[in-house]
Amino acid sequence: MSRRKTERQLNLVICLLSTRRHLTAQEIRATVHGYAEADTESAFKRMFERDKRELRDSGIPIQVGTGDAFSGEEGYRISRSDYELPEIELLPDEAVVLGLAARAWRHASLGEAAANALFKLRSAGVPVDTEAAPGLTPAMRTDEPAFGPVWQAIRDRRPISFDYRKPGQSRAQRREIEPWGIVNLQGHWYVVGHDRLRDARRVFRLGRIRGGVTVVRTGSDVVVPEGVDLRSVASRHSAVPERTATLRVRTDSAHALRRRALRVVPGERDSTGAGWDTLTLPYTSTSGLVRQVAAYGSRAVVVEPEQARAAMVEHLTGVVESADTVENAEAAGEQEGEDTPARGPRSADQLRRLLMLVPYALGRDVRVPEVARHFGLSEKQVVSDLSLLWMCGLPGYTPGDLIDVDLDAAKETGEIIIANADTLAQPLRLTADEAASLVVGLSLLEALPEAQGVEGGALKRVGEKLRTAAGGAVSDLADAVQVRVEVDEQVAQTQQRCADALGAGQRLHLRYLSGYLDQVTERDVDPMGLVVQDGQTFLEGYCHLREDVRLFRLDRVLELTVLPFAAEVPEGVARRDLSAGVLQRSERDALVTLLLEPSARWVTEDYVCESTAELPGGGVRATLRTPAPAWVARLALALGREGRLVSPEGLAKDVRAEAQRALNHYGTGQTSGKLVETTSSPE
């Protein structure tokens, strides 16, 4: 936005706020500084229409009424009751949870909207506390490029169209839907709505949308069916296990399978304590069972049903034979990755910054560095904004009409001193995006026991106050975005005990199942905070085994003991920067490359890839960075023919060798219900 355009629009806002009657377009042209540069009537109309549209998009309500009683020509004004933020009174506990709700979006696409909402609330004297409860870190991520335009379409009640590739499909198909809302399940975003082309209710994962999302601006608005439960619609796609399989697993291995098992029967042990245990495992599909068991190679064997055993043999054979097809497939993967669609437009510009800055600075000790940090600007840019503000004011534009800004103080001491700005003294009301970001952020806090325990139901109270202040449209938008972290009873108990230890400053002892390795370790941890991100809750703390800060996913904590002595985080040790997510990558991590069939594209959706390249037929070549190559080996075993490990070559050979050792367990020497040892070591 050019400086002259910002100055003209700000003068227009001041003029329409200060008038008591509706002004006609010609009166505005003659009165508001900046419109004189339009040489012709048609040029003025284009300029004025564009300014009105952009002001309304920024949340500034321009009323239309009768401007000339004789001609009936329409006029314009801004009603202060519609413009100004209504009074909101927050109790101390409400200020805490509202600050937490804003922090949930700190590293996501709505982070700017949430931060601006707090800026406006502070301008109105609302004591929002963003530094309270430092041990809690709610974090929402919206990495999918489609999130921005889908959010906007739901906000504006508009249909959307996009190309969508379902798992297993080689090509994307065009979809046109009427979106009802967005749901976050286990860290993934889904849009729920009516598919016009199929005339049916559908759920689409945003990460599977290819290319851009087109918002349909013509036609009628989307009508959401009364009483529709977005979360229930999305959750119906989760299958419930209906069958059971019998497995044999090596001692002290296949820990994730053991945790899901309905029954574990220990087997005989040899002199070293090694042996096989029998598991009864629930499953929904044979292919899903095969992938789960194959990931453990020769350390897990399907005993029955026979259909699953046969499928395991076919699956493992595909891994062993993968060397014959890698060379040709690898040579084909030379195409560039798909273009990343542009993210949604920025919600704040120079005009909105100025409209927020004036009420914030009036009567307060505000400094240039503080404003620069909030808006992500340089201090030089803030001073430039102030110099523009100095040129604006009431029509007439004499020294007594213009806003008074002490530019010398801003440049020399950093102090922001603004006067003669009574027209803009009250903060602009929250936009739909700003208010909804806070209301949705509050729903994420329901997963945090500390937030739930705030006296008097602060979560509910502050949510109601925001909805009342922002209006019905915001309530509709907030209700259309469902975000909750669902945990089972065991994880909830673990989370509460972690929170109690964090509050009491006590050390914890964990038996922890590694997310990378099939390995259980004993950890002494000094808790530093709780993190909710990607649909999971983590304990962040100083790990004495690793002598560093680590994040522990609570559903992988097998046992937790609160130790009877104080936590002692070493001096200088700080919490992690989670701006890039929970997964912390390093240049020291190994690079691995996988060739994925169309049915395995989910790997690129569930895991962060360094790069991807399209392959003929809808496959993809994916390169990942990992500190534990053994984890990728397990992934390759689980993929079977759907994915082949290309590099490093040594790791690929190890995967094929392990698949062959697993195959040996399914030889002719195997009888029903019994496991015959082979000469190959399963370890």
XYZ file of C-alpha atoms in Angstrom:
683
model
C 0.000 0.000 0.000
C 1.453 3.374 -1.063
C 1.999 6.149 1.458
C -0.426 8.512 -0.297
C -3.131 5.844 -0.369
C -2.745 5.135 3.355
C -2.873 8.850 4.134
C -6.034 9.291 2.045
C -7.814 6.321 3.625
C -6.890 7.432 7.143
C -8.237 10.915 6.411
C -11.429 9.285 5.097
C -11.856 7.285 8.324
C -11.359 10.413 10.468
C -13.830 12.373 8.342
C -16.560 9.710 8.419
C -16.119 9.194 12.163
C -16.424 12.908 12.927
C -19.482 13.686 10.777
C -22.972 13.628 12.274
C -24.726 13.037 8.957
C -24.129 10.940 5.874
C -21.781 12.660 3.414
C -22.285 12.257 -0.302
C -19.448 11.060 -2.501
C -19.027 14.555 -3.956
C -18.816 16.103 -0.493
C -16.125 13.564 0.389
C -14.250 14.337 -2.814
C -14.281 18.035 -2.004
C -13.493 17.615 1.689
C -11.092 14.707 2.242
C -7.455 15.371 1.448
C -6.147 13.021 -1.222
C -9.113 12.730 -3.558
C -8.188 15.879 -5.464
C -5.532 13.867 -7.291
C -8.352 12.096 -9.205
C -8.478 14.050 -12.475
C -11.873 12.845 -13.683
C -15.183 11.802 -12.164
C -14.713 8.181 -13.262
C -11.204 8.098 -11.724
C -12.621 9.391 -8.433
C -15.399 6.801 -8.422
C -12.923 3.958 -8.979
C -10.660 5.308 -6.226
C -13.518 5.839 -3.767
C -15.100 2.422 -4.401
C -11.721 0.724 -3.895
C -11.139 2.626 -0.653
C -14.569 1.688 0.714
C -14.029 -1.978 -0.118
C -10.578 -2.088 1.492
C -11.771 -0.293 4.634
C -14.638 -2.735 5.040
C -12.254 -5.662 4.492
C -10.190 -4.243 7.374
C -13.209 -4.354 9.676
C -14.191 -0.682 9.405
C -18.005 -0.449 9.119
C -19.048 2.205 6.593
C -22.761 2.950 6.776
C -24.826 3.924 3.750
C -27.738 6.335 4.146
C -29.358 9.367 2.565
C -26.759 12.043 1.987
C -28.863 14.617 0.139
C -32.499 14.918 1.160
C -33.444 16.725 -2.044
C -31.802 14.467 -4.621
C -31.928 11.281 -2.588
C -28.248 10.670 -3.298
C -26.760 8.148 -0.891
C -24.143 9.195 1.630
C -21.638 7.597 3.977
C -20.557 7.762 7.595
C -18.999 5.547 10.262
C -21.119 4.967 13.346
C -19.011 5.067 16.491
C -21.142 2.350 18.070
C -20.224 0.027 15.193
C -16.591 1.164 14.976
C -15.475 1.215 18.599
C -14.596 -1.815 20.669
C -17.324 -2.339 23.310
C -16.238 -2.241 26.911
C -14.896 -5.570 28.155
C -14.071 -6.186 31.786
C -11.823 -9.146 32.563
C -11.134 -10.647 35.948
C -7.510 -11.660 36.658
C -8.118 -15.351 35.889
C -9.879 -14.404 32.633
C -6.900 -12.255 31.608
C -4.634 -15.275 32.102
C -6.610 -17.655 29.890
C -7.119 -14.988 27.202
C -3.355 -14.466 27.024
C -2.895 -18.220 26.727
C -5.496 -18.414 23.947
C -3.584 -15.809 21.934
C -0.301 -17.676 22.487
C -1.859 -20.771 20.914
C -1.640 -19.097 17.474
C 1.795 -17.527 17.982
C 3.495 -19.574 15.266
C 0.466 -20.131 13.019
C -1.268 -18.255 10.225
C -3.695 -16.555 12.635
C -0.919 -15.425 14.956
C -1.106 -11.892 13.599
C -4.874 -11.732 14.112
C -4.586 -12.966 17.701
C -1.758 -10.543 18.494
C -3.693 -7.613 17.038
C -6.742 -8.580 19.083
C -4.669 -8.329 22.266
C -3.228 -4.998 21.087
C -6.740 -3.573 20.680
C -7.885 -4.971 24.019
C -4.927 -3.385 25.783
C -5.739 -0.103 24.031
C -9.166 -0.285 25.653
C -7.587 -0.842 29.057
C -8.265 -4.587 29.205
C -5.468 -6.148 31.314
C -4.571 -9.126 29.114
C -1.760 -11.150 30.687
C 0.363 -12.888 28.039
C 3.210 -13.732 30.396
C 1.173 -15.565 33.035
C 1.359 -19.368 33.349
C 4.781 -19.598 31.655
C 4.788 -23.372 32.157
C 1.979 -23.808 29.602
C 2.555 -23.681 25.859
C -0.589 -24.215 23.784
C 0.446 -24.228 20.130
C -1.676 -24.416 17.011
C -0.082 -25.141 13.655
C -1.594 -24.325 10.263
C 1.146 -25.405 7.881
C -1.276 -26.412 5.129
C -1.297 -23.678 2.430
C -5.037 -24.271 1.990
C -5.857 -23.214 5.566
C -5.942 -19.459 4.859
C -8.369 -19.446 1.924
C -10.581 -22.152 3.495
C -10.799 -20.134 6.734
C -11.754 -17.019 4.734
C -14.394 -18.917 2.754
C -15.984 -20.237 5.953
C -15.886 -16.737 7.438
C -17.565 -15.228 4.363
C -19.945 -18.192 3.806
C -18.649 -18.796 0.288
C -18.271 -22.055 -1.709
C -14.776 -23.232 -2.684
C -13.267 -25.446 -5.363
C -9.924 -27.255 -5.412
C -8.035 -30.280 -6.729
C -7.943 -33.140 -4.224
C -5.890 -36.325 -4.277
C -7.210 -39.166 -2.146
C -4.764 -41.762 -0.792
C -3.948 -44.281 -3.511
C -5.044 -42.059 -6.402
C -2.500 -41.171 -9.061
C -4.290 -37.979 -10.080
C -6.099 -35.232 -8.236
C -9.809 -34.723 -8.888
C -11.685 -31.441 -8.949
C -14.016 -30.847 -6.009
C -16.517 -28.066 -5.376
C -17.928 -27.865 -1.862
C -20.001 -25.679 0.400
C -17.775 -25.537 3.508
C -19.468 -25.765 6.892
C -16.388 -25.643 9.073
C -12.844 -26.813 9.830
C -11.954 -29.539 12.310
C -8.565 -30.361 13.815
C -8.149 -34.067 14.564
C -4.837 -35.358 15.931
C -2.973 -32.336 14.590
C -4.443 -32.469 11.051
C -6.965 -29.999 9.642
C -10.087 -31.174 7.782
C -12.801 -29.170 6.033
C -16.347 -30.499 6.405
C -19.071 -29.581 3.950
C -21.443 -30.476 1.128
C -19.799 -31.777 -2.048
C -21.798 -30.236 -4.881
C -20.479 -32.611 -7.564
C -21.384 -35.707 -5.533
C -24.385 -34.197 -3.753
C -23.219 -35.615 -0.433
C -21.602 -34.680 2.877
C -17.824 -35.018 2.654
C -14.659 -34.478 4.715
C -11.375 -33.378 3.100
C -7.943 -33.253 4.704
C -6.360 -29.884 3.872
C -2.902 -31.406 3.401
C -4.224 -33.420 0.428
C -5.444 -30.380 -1.495
C -3.186 -29.879 -4.511
C -2.584 -26.372 -5.802
C -4.660 -23.383 -4.826
C -8.157 -23.049 -3.384
C -10.615 -20.967 -5.414
C -13.246 -19.053 -3.461
C -16.470 -18.728 -5.475
C -17.634 -15.119 -5.092
C -20.835 -15.357 -7.140
C -24.110 -16.989 -6.226
C -25.841 -17.436 -2.897
C -24.118 -17.787 0.457
C -23.430 -21.176 2.015
C -26.071 -22.259 4.524
C -24.865 -24.589 7.269
C -27.474 -27.233 8.178
C -28.973 -26.590 11.584
C -27.612 -28.812 14.325
C -24.710 -30.269 12.308
C -21.903 -31.530 14.577
C -18.694 -30.928 12.644
C -16.510 -33.001 14.920
C -18.844 -35.993 14.767
C -18.943 -35.828 10.975
C -15.137 -35.808 10.751
C -14.691 -38.492 13.422
C -16.878 -40.991 11.555
C -13.952 -41.618 9.233
C -12.032 -43.315 12.048
C -12.598 -47.057 11.858
C -13.215 -49.108 15.006
C -11.227 -52.370 15.378
C -13.529 -55.349 14.863
C -11.102 -58.296 14.555
C -8.195 -59.732 16.538
C -4.911 -61.338 15.505
C -2.485 -63.528 17.423
C 1.146 -62.415 17.277
C 4.452 -63.600 18.669
C 6.915 -60.856 19.569
C 10.456 -60.938 20.908
C 11.121 -60.131 24.545
C 11.547 -56.424 25.219
C 10.502 -55.392 21.700
C 7.420 -54.278 19.732
C 6.454 -52.044 22.646
C 3.833 -50.083 20.692
C 2.081 -53.338 19.759
C 2.189 -54.441 23.381
C 0.485 -51.234 24.477
C -2.412 -51.779 22.036
C -2.748 -55.487 22.789
C -5.828 -56.831 24.530
C -3.739 -59.554 26.136
C -0.035 -60.337 26.575
C 1.043 -63.860 27.578
C 4.752 -64.160 28.493
C 6.572 -67.099 26.926
C 9.485 -69.197 28.082
C 12.847 -67.510 28.517
C 16.301 -68.854 27.804
C 19.342 -68.383 30.030
C 19.793 -64.810 28.806
C 16.174 -63.899 29.502
C 15.244 -63.785 25.794
C 12.168 -65.445 24.357
C 8.823 -64.844 22.682
C 5.578 -63.476 24.088
C 2.079 -63.966 22.641
C -0.123 -60.944 21.935
C -3.808 -60.648 21.091
C -4.060 -57.503 18.948
C -7.252 -55.796 17.704
C -7.229 -54.519 14.105
C -9.560 -53.077 11.498
C -8.029 -54.202 8.203
C -5.531 -56.827 7.104
C -3.402 -54.270 5.280
C -3.245 -52.071 8.376
C -2.265 -55.029 10.566
C 0.450 -56.037 8.122
C 1.997 -52.553 8.120
C 1.992 -52.423 11.927
C 3.660 -55.813 12.352
C 6.085 -55.519 9.416
C 7.638 -52.394 10.965
C 9.235 -54.652 13.616
C 10.859 -56.955 11.072
C 11.920 -60.330 12.463
C 10.952 -59.353 16.014
C 7.210 -59.762 15.399
C 5.368 -62.588 13.630
C 1.691 -63.096 12.764
C 0.476 -66.491 13.973
C -3.140 -66.153 12.884
C -5.411 -65.531 11.051
C -4.013 -67.337 8.022
C -5.124 -64.563 5.672
C -2.928 -62.081 7.540
C 0.018 -64.519 7.482
C -0.236 -64.829 3.708
C -0.459 -61.056 3.366
C 2.666 -60.695 5.529
C 4.610 -63.027 3.248
C 3.566 -61.028 0.177
C 4.400 -57.741 1.914
C 7.866 -58.791 3.095
C 8.658 -60.347 -0.281
C 8.029 -56.952 -1.836
C 10.623 -55.375 0.478
C 13.223 -58.066 -0.338
C 12.658 -57.654 -4.085
C 12.693 -53.848 -3.990
C 16.337 -53.702 -5.101
C 15.284 -54.855 -8.578
C 13.048 -51.811 -9.146
C 14.877 -49.030 -7.315
C 17.282 -48.108 -10.109
C 14.624 -47.398 -12.760
C 12.312 -45.602 -10.369
C 15.106 -43.465 -8.976
C 16.136 -42.296 -12.421
C 12.587 -41.167 -13.100
C 12.387 -38.891 -10.094
C 13.939 -35.795 -11.604
C 10.889 -33.546 -11.811
C 10.508 -30.542 -9.623
C 8.155 -30.626 -6.657
C 4.747 -29.039 -6.866
C 4.500 -25.317 -6.558
C 3.370 -24.218 -3.132
C 0.221 -22.131 -3.368
C 0.406 -18.666 -1.958
C -0.815 -18.324 1.607
C -3.804 -16.205 2.492
C -3.358 -12.439 2.356
C -2.018 -10.493 5.346
C -4.802 -9.263 7.629
C -3.047 -6.004 8.684
C -1.579 -3.161 6.679
C -0.208 0.273 7.449
C -3.660 1.810 7.893
C -4.760 -0.771 10.445
C -1.465 -0.418 12.306
C -2.075 3.297 12.664
C -5.683 2.839 13.783
C -4.440 0.464 16.489
C -1.420 2.551 17.448
C -3.226 5.853 18.143
C -5.556 4.636 20.941
C -2.759 2.471 22.343
C -0.305 5.379 22.594
C -2.703 8.011 23.924
C -2.071 8.476 27.635
C 0.496 5.661 27.827
C 4.253 5.405 27.962
C 4.809 3.657 24.619
C 8.175 3.263 22.912
C 9.152 2.713 19.290
C 10.963 -0.613 19.982
C 7.803 -2.043 21.610
C 5.652 -1.182 18.594
C 8.311 -2.473 16.195
C 8.423 -5.845 17.995
C 4.653 -6.224 17.983
C 4.191 -5.555 14.275
C 7.440 -7.165 13.111
C 8.789 -3.876 11.752
C 12.074 -2.057 11.955
C 12.201 0.989 14.237
C 12.766 3.096 11.120
C 9.450 1.842 9.678
C 7.609 2.752 12.882
C 8.971 6.301 12.723
C 7.873 6.432 9.092
C 4.349 5.431 10.151
C 4.337 8.202 12.753
C 5.430 10.767 10.195
C 2.474 9.771 7.996
C 0.116 10.078 10.960
C 1.411 13.617 11.477
C -0.008 14.581 8.041
C -3.566 13.409 8.779
C -6.508 14.874 10.641
C -9.900 16.534 10.370
C -11.061 18.211 7.157
C -9.605 21.685 6.916
C -6.166 20.272 7.659
C -4.929 23.358 9.468
C -2.379 22.870 12.277
C -5.237 22.731 14.777
C -6.974 19.994 12.801
C -3.987 17.685 12.256
C -2.871 14.933 14.613
C 0.115 16.085 16.644
C 3.084 13.678 16.721
C 6.426 14.452 18.379
C 8.723 13.021 15.704
C 11.864 14.368 17.384
C 11.094 12.378 20.541
C 10.400 9.235 18.502
C 13.730 9.542 16.669
C 15.889 10.590 19.602
C 14.495 8.773 22.666
C 12.050 6.304 21.117
C 9.116 7.797 23.023
C 5.810 7.965 21.134
C 3.845 11.106 21.982
C 0.541 11.621 20.135
C -2.017 14.378 20.767
C -5.032 16.046 19.112
C -6.321 12.624 18.038
C -9.592 12.410 19.946
C -11.430 11.131 16.851
C -9.342 7.933 16.936
C -9.051 7.679 20.725
C -11.189 4.547 20.990
C -9.834 1.274 19.557
C -11.434 -0.322 16.525
C -13.634 -3.304 17.374
C -12.227 -6.786 16.820
C -12.460 -8.185 13.317
C -14.027 -11.589 12.790
C -10.570 -13.168 12.366
C -9.213 -11.517 15.504
C -12.094 -12.448 17.774
C -12.487 -15.964 16.371
C -8.773 -16.686 16.753
C -9.097 -16.018 20.492
C -12.332 -17.977 20.906
C -10.893 -20.975 19.039
C -7.671 -20.702 21.038
C -9.735 -20.986 24.211
C -11.054 -24.362 23.055
C -7.499 -25.699 22.808
C -6.946 -24.831 26.456
C -9.543 -27.412 27.442
C -6.738 -29.974 27.087
C -4.640 -28.243 29.759
C -5.525 -29.158 33.340
C -4.197 -25.837 34.673
C -6.516 -23.850 32.421
C -9.442 -26.085 33.318
C -8.719 -25.548 36.986
C -8.915 -21.753 36.889
C -11.434 -20.702 39.487
C -14.984 -19.938 38.470
C -14.857 -21.323 34.923
C -12.760 -18.535 33.399
C -12.570 -20.328 30.042
C -16.336 -20.206 29.625
C -16.725 -16.694 30.986
C -14.089 -15.041 28.792
C -15.408 -16.881 25.728
C -18.888 -15.511 26.332
C -17.539 -11.984 26.812
C -15.623 -12.133 23.530
C -18.626 -13.408 21.614
C -20.854 -10.679 23.063
C -18.345 -7.939 22.239
C -17.647 -9.159 18.712
C -21.161 -9.992 17.539
C -23.032 -12.923 16.037
C -20.926 -13.310 12.897
C -17.867 -14.004 15.014
C -19.751 -16.579 17.070
C -20.741 -18.387 13.876
C -17.133 -18.418 12.646
C -15.751 -19.591 15.978
C -18.327 -22.385 16.124
C -17.264 -23.465 12.626
C -13.704 -24.183 13.786
C -13.413 -27.198 16.091
C -10.095 -27.731 17.884
C -9.728 -30.116 20.770
C -7.076 -32.528 21.977
C -8.731 -35.791 22.931
C -6.780 -38.018 25.315
C -7.614 -41.285 27.015
C -7.935 -41.596 30.763
C -4.365 -42.808 31.287
C -2.829 -39.894 29.374
C -5.099 -37.447 31.201
C -3.890 -38.792 34.541
C -0.257 -38.579 33.417
C -0.836 -35.014 32.274
C -2.358 -34.021 35.596
C 0.536 -35.538 37.540
C 3.026 -33.689 35.316
C 1.141 -30.446 35.934
C 1.171 -31.063 39.691
C 4.915 -31.775 39.664
C 5.528 -28.677 37.555
C 3.618 -26.535 40.021
C 5.397 -28.075 43.027
C 8.828 -27.944 41.381
C 9.497 -31.686 41.753
C 11.623 -34.009 39.621
C 9.973 -36.844 37.679
C 11.152 -40.333 36.775
C 9.812 -41.703 33.470
C 9.816 -45.053 31.735
C 9.578 -43.724 28.210
C 8.988 -45.359 24.831
C 11.094 -43.668 22.166
C 9.233 -42.242 19.193
C 12.130 -43.159 16.899
C 13.331 -46.482 18.271
C 11.582 -49.580 19.566
C 13.213 -48.920 22.905
C 12.184 -48.094 26.463
C 14.498 -45.906 28.541
C 14.553 -44.704 32.136
C 14.639 -40.896 32.429
C 14.970 -38.452 35.325
C 13.387 -35.206 34.159
C 13.123 -31.754 35.716
C 9.796 -30.450 34.318
C 9.836 -27.033 32.650
C 6.413 -26.877 31.011
C 3.552 -28.556 29.164
C 3.149 -28.169 25.409
C -0.005 -28.916 23.395
C 0.698 -29.153 19.671
C -0.188 -31.277 16.648
C -2.970 -33.017 18.550
C -0.608 -34.237 21.271
C 0.422 -33.119 24.754
C 4.136 -33.050 25.633
C 6.127 -32.649 28.821
C 9.081 -30.336 28.265
C 11.910 -30.729 30.711
C 15.614 -31.103 31.362
C 16.535 -34.755 30.785
C 19.450 -35.922 32.957
C 20.079 -38.927 30.688
C 20.596 -36.730 27.594
C 21.818 -33.698 29.579
C 19.606 -31.440 27.492
C 16.034 -30.173 27.147
C 13.699 -32.785 25.668
C 10.009 -33.079 24.777
C 8.231 -36.235 25.950
C 4.927 -37.198 24.343
C 2.636 -38.159 27.196
C 1.011 -41.094 25.408
C 4.486 -42.691 25.272
C 5.084 -42.415 29.014
C 4.761 -45.995 30.281
C 5.278 -45.166 33.957
C 5.657 -41.909 35.865
C 6.963 -41.428 39.396
C 7.108 -38.114 41.238
C 10.448 -38.105 43.051
C 10.702 -36.693 46.587
C 13.182 -33.949 45.773
C 13.222 -30.661 43.943
C 13.755 -30.184 40.234
C 16.993 -28.346 39.468
C 17.228 -27.097 35.895
C 20.873 -26.114 35.255
C 21.576 -22.413 35.058
C 21.378 -21.025 31.535
C 19.153 -23.848 30.242
C 16.049 -22.423 28.515
C 12.916 -23.846 26.972
C 12.963 -24.700 23.296
C 11.992 -22.352 20.505
C 8.941 -24.062 18.993
C 8.400 -21.580 16.168
C 9.329 -24.330 13.685
C 7.303 -26.993 15.506
C 7.962 -29.720 18.045
C 10.192 -31.644 15.655
C 13.686 -30.190 15.999
C 15.777 -30.860 12.898
C 19.523 -30.423 12.616
C 22.089 -30.315 9.837
C 23.709 -33.258 11.613
C 20.657 -35.424 10.935
C 20.871 -38.103 8.247
C 19.218 -37.553 4.870
C 17.170 -40.496 3.585
C 15.280 -40.833 0.316
C 12.134 -42.873 -0.316
C 10.324 -43.644 -3.564
C 6.613 -43.691 -2.749
C 3.709 -45.135 -4.711
C 0.530 -43.017 -4.899
C -0.969 -45.049 -2.031
C 1.959 -44.001 0.202
C 1.802 -40.260 -0.401
C 0.557 -39.990 3.181
C 4.212 -40.129 4.210
C 4.718 -36.631 2.774
C 1.594 -35.454 4.629
C 2.461 -36.927 8.030
C 6.206 -36.234 8.101
C 8.232 -33.107 7.378
C 10.169 -33.582 4.132
C 13.261 -31.731 3.007
C 12.106 -32.027 -0.585
C 9.630 -33.879 -2.782
C 9.557 -34.587 -6.527
C 6.727 -36.005 -8.581
C 7.185 -39.407 -10.253
C 5.345 -40.748 -13.312
C 2.034 -42.344 -12.390
C 1.372 -40.210 -9.325
C 4.199 -41.420 -7.101
C 6.601 -39.131 -5.302
C 10.251 -39.106 -4.341
C 10.629 -37.819 -0.771
C 13.759 -36.842 1.119
C 13.560 -36.657 4.910
C 16.025 -35.561 7.558
C 16.152 -37.684 10.716
C 18.431 -38.164 13.749
C 17.467 -41.872 13.806
C 17.884 -43.699 10.462
C 16.649 -46.876 12.189
C 13.221 -45.223 12.369
C 13.182 -44.835 8.574
C 14.174 -48.482 8.271
C 11.046 -49.400 10.245
C 8.989 -47.093 8.014
C 10.373 -48.790 4.880
C 9.521 -52.232 6.314
C 5.982 -51.033 7.013
C 5.526 -49.632 3.483
C 6.365 -52.865 1.661
C 5.849 -52.495 -2.087
C 4.266 -49.067 -1.562
C 7.598 -47.421 -0.739
C 11.240 -48.214 -1.349
C 14.230 -46.864 0.521
C 16.756 -45.516 -1.992
C 19.476 -43.955 0.093
C 21.661 -44.280 2.000
C 22.443 -47.527 0.179
C 23.764 -49.290 3.273
C 20.514 -48.657 5.162
C 18.486 -49.918 2.177
C 20.475 -53.188 2.215
C 19.881 -53.550 5.956
C 16.126 -53.171 5.407
C 16.065 -55.902 2.755
C 18.143 -58.206 4.957
C 15.804 -57.681 7.899
C 12.782 -58.393 5.683
C 14.402 -61.668 4.626
C 14.976 -62.649 8.263
C 11.306 -61.915 8.962
C 10.277 -64.036 5.969
C 12.199 -66.985 7.382
C 9.658 -67.167 10.210
C 6.920 -67.967 7.684
C 8.706 -70.974 6.088
C 7.418 -74.541 5.662
C 8.783 -75.454 9.051
C 6.052 -73.331 10.640
C 3.021 -75.195 11.987
C -0.273 -73.745 13.080
C -0.008 -71.946 16.384
C 3.708 -72.672 16.822
C 6.772 -70.625 15.994
C 9.821 -72.423 14.653
C 13.209 -70.792 15.263
C 15.444 -70.208 12.245
C 19.178 -70.036 11.928
C 19.001 -66.297 11.240
C 19.179 -64.067 14.284
C 16.139 -61.813 14.649
C 18.192 -59.102 16.328
